[in-house]
Short mmCIF file of C-alpha atoms in Angstrom, two decimals:
data_model
loop_
_atom_site.label_atom_id
_atom_site.label_comp_id
_atom_site.label_asym_id
_atom_site.label_seq_id
_atom_site.Cartn_x
_atom_site.Cartn_y
_atom_site.Cartn_z
CA MET A 71 114.62 37.69 56.41
CA GLU A 72 112.21 40.58 56.80
CA GLU A 73 110.94 39.95 53.28
CA GLU A 74 110.22 36.31 54.13
CA GLN A 75 108.37 37.28 57.30
CA GLN A 76 106.27 39.78 55.38
CA GLN A 77 105.47 37.19 52.73
CA GLN A 78 104.50 34.69 55.42
CA GLN A 79 102.24 37.25 57.07
CA ASN A 80 100.51 38.26 53.84
CA PRO A 81 98.11 35.28 53.65
CA GLU A 82 96.92 35.94 57.20
CA THR A 83 96.53 39.62 56.46
CA GLU A 84 94.51 38.81 53.35
CA VAL A 85 92.24 36.49 55.33
CA VAL A 86 91.66 39.13 58.00
CA ALA A 87 90.97 41.77 55.37
CA GLU A 88 88.55 39.46 53.59
CA ALA A 89 86.73 38.64 56.83
CA THR A 90 86.51 42.32 57.69
CA GLU A 91 85.13 43.10 54.25
CA GLN A 92 82.53 40.36 54.55
CA SER A 93 81.47 41.54 58.00
CA GLN A 94 80.98 45.04 56.66
CA GLN A 95 78.71 43.91 53.86
CA GLU A 96 75.10 44.85 54.41
CA TYR A 97 72.37 42.27 54.86
CA THR A 98 70.73 41.33 51.55
CA TRP A 99 66.95 41.05 51.71
CA PRO A 100 65.44 37.99 50.03
CA LEU A 101 63.73 38.81 46.74
CA ILE A 102 60.20 37.60 47.43
CA ARG A 103 58.18 36.10 44.56
CA PHE A 104 54.83 37.84 44.92
CA ASP A 105 53.57 36.18 41.74
CA VAL A 106 53.53 32.84 43.62
CA PRO A 107 50.87 32.42 46.37
CA PRO A 108 52.47 31.88 49.81
CA HIS A 109 52.04 28.73 51.88
CA ARG A 110 50.52 28.87 55.36
CA THR A 111 53.14 27.44 57.73
CA TYR A 112 51.44 27.92 61.12
CA HIS A 113 47.86 28.45 62.21
CA PHE A 114 46.71 29.78 65.61
CA HIS A 115 43.07 29.99 66.69
CA ASN A 116 42.51 28.10 69.97
CA GLN A 117 44.30 30.84 71.92
CA PHE A 118 41.56 33.32 71.07
CA LYS A 119 38.64 31.19 72.24
CA THR A 120 37.52 32.46 75.66
CA SER A 121 34.41 31.62 77.67
CA SER A 122 34.17 35.20 78.97
CA VAL A 123 34.17 36.64 75.43
CA PRO A 124 32.46 34.06 73.18
CA ASN A 125 32.45 36.51 70.26
CA ASN A 126 36.16 37.27 70.62
CA PHE A 127 38.03 38.21 67.44
CA LEU A 128 41.49 39.42 66.45
CA LYS A 129 42.14 43.12 65.81
CA GLY A 130 45.74 43.21 64.58
CA ILE A 131 49.19 41.64 64.41
CA LYS A 132 52.75 43.03 64.27
CA TRP A 133 56.08 41.24 63.96
CA SER A 134 58.85 42.38 66.29
CA PRO A 135 61.64 44.47 64.70
CA ASP A 136 64.19 41.67 65.21
CA GLY A 137 61.84 38.96 63.88
CA SER A 138 62.02 36.83 67.04
CA CYS A 139 58.28 36.97 67.81
CA PHE A 140 55.00 38.63 66.87
CA LEU A 141 52.31 40.41 68.88
CA THR A 142 48.52 40.15 68.50
CA SER A 143 45.60 42.17 69.85
CA SER A 144 42.07 40.82 70.25
CA ASP A 145 38.64 42.01 71.35
CA ASP A 146 39.01 40.51 74.84
CA ASN A 147 41.37 43.46 75.62
CA THR A 148 44.31 41.05 75.53
CA LEU A 149 47.69 41.17 73.81
CA ARG A 150 49.59 37.94 73.17
CA VAL A 151 53.23 37.35 72.23
CA PHE A 152 54.07 34.31 70.07
CA THR A 153 57.57 33.00 69.35
CA LEU A 154 58.36 30.62 66.50
CA PRO A 155 61.19 28.09 66.86
CA GLY A 156 64.51 28.88 65.18
CA ASN A 157 63.94 30.29 61.71
CA GLY A 158 60.27 29.30 61.66
CA SER A 159 60.74 26.08 59.67
CA ASN A 160 59.82 23.53 62.35
CA HIS A 161 56.35 22.17 61.60
CA ASP A 162 56.26 20.23 64.91
CA PHE A 163 55.81 23.51 66.78
CA ASN A 164 52.96 23.43 69.32
CA ALA A 165 50.48 25.87 67.80
CA ASN A 166 48.41 26.05 71.00
CA GLU A 167 50.82 28.07 73.13
CA GLN A 168 51.58 31.75 73.48
CA ASP A 169 54.65 33.05 75.32
CA LEU A 170 53.08 36.05 77.05
CA VAL A 171 49.57 37.35 77.76
CA VAL A 172 48.92 40.98 78.76
CA SER A 173 45.45 42.33 79.62
CA GLU A 174 44.39 45.95 79.21
CA GLY A 175 41.55 47.57 81.17
CA GLU A 176 39.50 48.58 78.13
CA SER A 177 39.30 48.03 74.38
CA VAL A 178 42.74 48.27 72.75
CA HIS A 179 42.76 50.79 69.90
CA ASP A 180 46.31 50.12 68.70
CA PHE A 181 49.75 48.80 69.71
CA CYS A 182 53.34 48.91 68.43
CA TRP A 183 56.84 47.59 69.19
CA TYR A 184 59.82 49.67 70.25
CA PRO A 185 61.45 50.13 66.79
CA TYR A 186 64.92 48.96 67.90
CA MET A 187 63.71 45.97 69.90
CA THR A 188 66.04 42.94 69.93
CA ALA A 189 65.66 39.77 72.00
CA SER A 190 69.35 39.88 72.97
CA ASP A 191 68.72 43.14 74.87
CA PRO A 192 65.90 42.65 77.42
CA LEU A 193 65.68 46.41 78.04
CA SER A 194 64.58 46.91 74.43
CA CYS A 195 61.86 44.21 74.54
CA VAL A 196 58.91 46.54 75.05
CA PHE A 197 55.72 47.49 73.23
CA ALA A 198 53.21 50.32 73.61
CA THR A 199 49.41 50.13 73.73
CA THR A 200 46.61 52.68 73.59
CA ALA A 201 43.25 51.72 75.08
CA ARG A 202 39.93 53.47 75.59
CA ASP A 203 39.90 55.85 78.61
CA HIS A 204 43.49 54.88 79.47
CA PRO A 205 46.86 56.60 78.95
CA ILE A 206 49.38 55.11 76.54
CA HIS A 207 51.08 52.16 78.26
CA LEU A 208 54.52 50.63 77.71
CA TRP A 209 54.81 46.90 78.51
CA ASP A 210 57.77 44.61 79.12
CA ALA A 211 57.49 41.89 76.45
CA THR A 212 59.39 39.34 78.57
CA THR A 213 57.66 39.76 81.96
CA GLY A 214 54.37 41.43 81.09
CA LEU A 215 55.02 44.24 83.58
CA LEU A 216 53.79 47.78 82.95
CA LEU A 217 56.65 50.24 82.40
CA ILE A 218 57.08 53.95 81.77
CA PHE A 219 57.11 55.19 78.20
CA PHE A 220 59.31 57.31 75.95
CA SER A 221 59.81 58.49 72.32
CA SER A 222 57.22 60.01 69.99
CA ILE A 223 53.93 58.39 69.13
CA PHE A 224 52.01 58.72 65.86
CA ALA A 225 48.21 58.45 66.08
CA GLY A 226 45.55 58.37 63.36
CA TYR A 227 42.51 60.65 63.48
CA ASN A 228 39.81 61.80 61.05
CA LYS A 229 41.67 63.05 57.95
CA SER A 230 44.81 63.70 60.01
CA VAL A 231 47.78 62.22 61.86
CA ARG A 232 48.89 63.57 65.24
CA ILE A 233 52.39 63.22 66.70
CA PHE A 234 52.77 63.25 70.50
CA ASP A 235 56.12 63.96 72.15
CA ILE A 236 56.19 61.70 75.20
CA HIS A 237 58.95 63.77 76.80
CA TRP A 238 56.45 66.62 77.23
CA PRO A 239 53.39 65.60 79.30
CA GLY A 240 50.05 67.19 78.50
CA ARG A 241 47.79 67.59 75.50
CA ASP A 242 50.28 69.21 73.12
CA PHE A 243 50.81 67.56 69.74
CA LYS A 244 51.64 68.24 66.10
CA GLN A 245 48.83 67.64 63.64
CA TYR A 246 49.22 66.92 59.93
CA SER A 247 46.27 66.81 57.55
CA THR A 248 46.10 63.88 55.14
CA LEU A 249 44.38 66.16 52.62
CA GLN A 250 46.38 68.48 50.40
CA GLY A 251 45.46 72.08 49.56
CA ASN A 252 43.58 70.88 46.48
CA LYS A 253 41.65 68.40 48.66
CA GLU A 254 43.54 65.43 47.21
CA GLY A 255 44.71 62.76 49.60
CA GLN A 256 43.15 60.51 52.22
CA THR A 257 39.75 61.17 53.72
CA GLY A 258 38.06 59.32 56.56
CA ILE A 259 39.54 57.98 59.78
CA ILE A 260 43.20 56.92 59.57
CA SER A 261 42.77 53.48 61.11
CA ALA A 262 46.17 51.85 60.45
CA LEU A 263 49.78 53.06 60.51
CA ALA A 264 53.05 51.23 59.75
CA PHE A 265 56.66 52.43 59.55
CA SER A 266 59.31 51.11 57.18
CA PRO A 267 61.28 48.35 58.99
CA THR A 268 64.50 49.66 57.43
CA HIS A 269 63.94 53.10 59.00
CA THR A 270 63.98 54.83 55.61
CA GLY A 271 61.65 57.55 56.85
CA MET A 272 58.48 56.30 55.16
CA LEU A 273 55.09 55.89 56.87
CA ALA A 274 52.18 53.88 55.45
CA THR A 275 48.59 54.61 56.47
CA GLY A 276 45.21 53.06 55.77
CA SER A 277 41.84 54.80 56.07
CA TYR A 278 38.13 54.06 56.07
CA SER A 279 37.95 55.81 52.68
CA GLN A 280 39.19 52.65 50.91
CA THR A 281 42.70 54.04 50.36
CA SER A 282 46.23 53.43 51.58
CA ALA A 283 48.98 56.03 51.34
CA ILE A 284 52.74 56.45 51.77
CA TYR A 285 54.10 59.57 53.52
CA ASN A 286 57.48 61.05 54.35
CA GLU A 287 57.81 60.58 58.11
CA ASP A 288 59.67 63.86 58.72
CA ASN A 289 57.12 66.28 57.29
CA MET A 290 54.16 64.00 56.37
CA GLU A 291 54.61 64.80 52.67
CA LEU A 292 52.29 62.62 50.59
CA LEU A 293 54.29 60.29 48.31
CA TYR A 294 51.66 57.86 46.98
CA ILE A 295 47.94 57.19 47.18
CA LEU A 296 47.16 53.48 46.70
CA HIS A 297 43.74 52.50 45.32
CA GLY A 298 42.16 49.22 44.24
CA GLN A 299 40.14 48.21 47.32
CA GLU A 300 36.57 46.96 47.40
CA GLY A 301 34.91 48.11 50.60
CA GLY A 302 37.11 48.83 53.61
CA ILE A 303 40.85 48.31 53.53
CA THR A 304 40.63 44.80 55.03
CA HIS A 305 37.03 43.69 54.43
CA ASP A 306 37.51 41.26 51.55
CA GLY A 307 39.74 38.65 53.22
CA LEU A 308 42.52 39.38 50.73
CA VAL A 309 46.05 40.68 51.20
CA HIS A 310 46.90 43.23 48.51
CA ILE A 311 50.49 43.91 47.37
CA TYR A 312 51.61 47.19 45.78
CA ASP A 313 54.82 48.29 44.07
CA LEU A 314 56.20 51.26 46.03
CA GLN A 315 58.20 52.40 43.00
CA THR A 316 55.09 52.96 40.91
CA GLY A 317 52.24 52.85 43.43
CA GLN A 318 50.53 50.19 41.30
CA TRP A 319 48.70 47.08 42.55
CA ILE A 320 50.78 43.94 41.85
CA SER A 321 48.96 40.92 43.23
CA GLY A 322 46.98 39.54 46.14
CA PHE A 323 46.02 36.32 47.89
CA ARG A 324 43.26 35.18 50.24
CA ALA A 325 44.61 35.01 53.80
CA ALA A 326 41.40 34.13 55.64
CA ALA A 327 37.70 33.38 55.24
CA ASP A 328 36.89 36.61 57.09
CA THR A 329 38.08 40.20 57.50
CA VAL A 330 41.88 40.55 57.41
CA ASN A 331 42.65 43.14 60.08
CA GLY A 332 46.41 42.79 60.29
CA PHE A 333 49.37 41.76 58.13
CA SER A 334 53.06 42.01 59.03
CA PHE A 335 56.19 40.92 57.16
CA HIS A 336 59.08 39.26 58.98
CA PRO A 337 61.94 41.81 58.99
CA TYR A 338 64.54 39.39 57.57
CA LEU A 339 62.96 36.15 56.34
CA PRO A 340 60.51 35.63 53.43
CA MET A 341 57.66 35.17 55.89
CA ALA A 342 54.63 37.15 57.07
CA ALA A 343 51.91 36.90 59.71
CA SER A 344 48.22 37.76 59.31
CA SER A 345 45.25 38.16 61.66
CA SER A 346 41.55 37.98 60.85
CA GLY A 347 38.05 38.15 62.31
CA HIS A 348 35.39 40.76 63.11
CA ARG A 349 32.51 41.34 65.50
CA ARG A 350 29.35 39.34 64.84
CA PHE A 351 25.90 40.69 65.70
CA GLU A 352 22.80 38.57 66.16
CA ALA A 353 19.82 39.72 64.10
CA PRO A 354 16.79 40.72 66.27
CA ASP A 355 14.50 38.26 64.48
CA ASP A 356 17.00 35.40 64.47
CA GLY A 357 17.74 33.82 67.83
CA ASN A 358 19.63 30.90 66.29
CA GLY A 359 22.51 32.89 64.83
CA ASP A 360 25.98 31.51 65.57
CA LEU A 361 28.19 34.35 66.78
CA HIS A 362 31.28 32.15 67.15
CA LEU A 363 33.95 32.52 64.47
CA THR A 364 35.54 29.36 63.08
CA GLY A 365 39.26 28.59 63.04
CA ASP A 366 39.57 29.92 59.48
CA GLU A 367 37.80 33.18 60.38
CA ASN A 368 39.19 34.24 63.77
CA CYS A 369 42.83 33.22 63.49
CA THR A 370 46.48 34.13 63.15
CA SER A 371 48.49 32.57 60.33
CA VAL A 372 52.17 32.57 59.43
CA TRP A 373 52.94 32.54 55.70
CA SER A 374 56.07 31.44 53.84
CA PHE A 375 56.80 33.06 50.46
CA SER A 376 58.79 31.77 47.51
CA TYR A 377 61.87 33.84 46.83
CA ALA A 378 64.58 34.26 44.22
CA SER A 379 67.62 32.06 44.82
CA MET A 380 70.94 33.65 45.70
CA ASP A 381 72.67 30.99 43.56
CA ASN A 382 72.96 31.23 39.80
CA ASP A 383 70.60 28.34 39.17
CA ASP A 384 68.92 27.81 35.84
CA ASP A 385 65.52 28.70 37.16
CA GLY A 386 66.83 31.30 39.62
CA VAL A 387 64.05 30.53 42.06
CA ASN A 388 63.98 28.65 45.35
CA ALA A 389 61.37 26.06 44.43
CA SER A 390 59.81 24.77 47.62
CA ASP A 391 57.13 22.07 47.63
CA SER A 392 55.35 23.83 50.49
CA ASN A 393 55.09 27.02 48.44
CA SER A 394 53.64 25.31 45.41
CA GLN A 395 50.48 23.99 47.06
CA PRO A 396 47.16 25.40 45.84
CA GLU A 397 46.03 28.51 47.70
CA HIS A 398 42.60 27.18 48.71
CA GLU A 399 44.23 24.10 50.27
CA ASN A 400 46.57 26.27 52.34
CA LEU A 401 43.67 28.26 53.76
CA HIS A 402 41.86 25.26 55.21
CA GLN A 403 44.87 23.24 56.32
CA ASP A 404 45.65 23.17 60.06
CA PRO A 405 48.74 21.58 61.60
#
């Protein structure tokens, strides 16, 4: 009798064990096809047209760590939170709305999400900003309220990166030079920083010296110097893709008709968001110059990439019609 009961319980035990094993399996990142130009899924530009700042332009964009929304910064000292529906595949989404608008007192130098932010935990839905002549602020991404701040903050300076410990008020910081003893490394102002979304301890930086670099976050050890830019890091309207295993340039695509000042991958889906635009100056001898940027110049775009199929298909690639459209058509196509 006991043997029969054990035999009857075995199938259930196997099912539970199998479910437990599946739940313990790590998330598998989609294998993005960078050799295929991405398709622009969403396009935002009306949100950045303001009567008070006619020459307004975007300054950066960053996807939230959980992938539920992305955050933009623009020259009108304003940060905006955008949320896409579901998994970002609904083309009927109203591309004229933002979910939250936060205004700073002065020009915003940089901003970043709390690295463990998740929409299911409202206490984690915060982001930090640094503005001219203002202390570093921490904002509630759901209400727009100003909060206190915590954790360490990395900041880029001329040929160096400084780390501030928020738990200790004052002017104390750790400073790491981006130049090695033999003067190899990054020169110029470190104008962009990004951490690995998988928290692997790697930090990417971009400088005015036409270089990008990868560092070890713990001790700022230089791992790679990435070359191949023409002009500033984002001045050519192209998004450049590098292989972190070799440090070599792989491919690129045109994301806007103007300066690309921000690019952020979705943490889980084969998607990315870009921002573009720059300040326009009227020539002294030309009073008819148009300082307004068009929708393809001052804009935020969401891109969908082709990716390798998880099934053992003959071609092994998820062939999507939207991803096979010509690149120049994608750039000028609004919803």
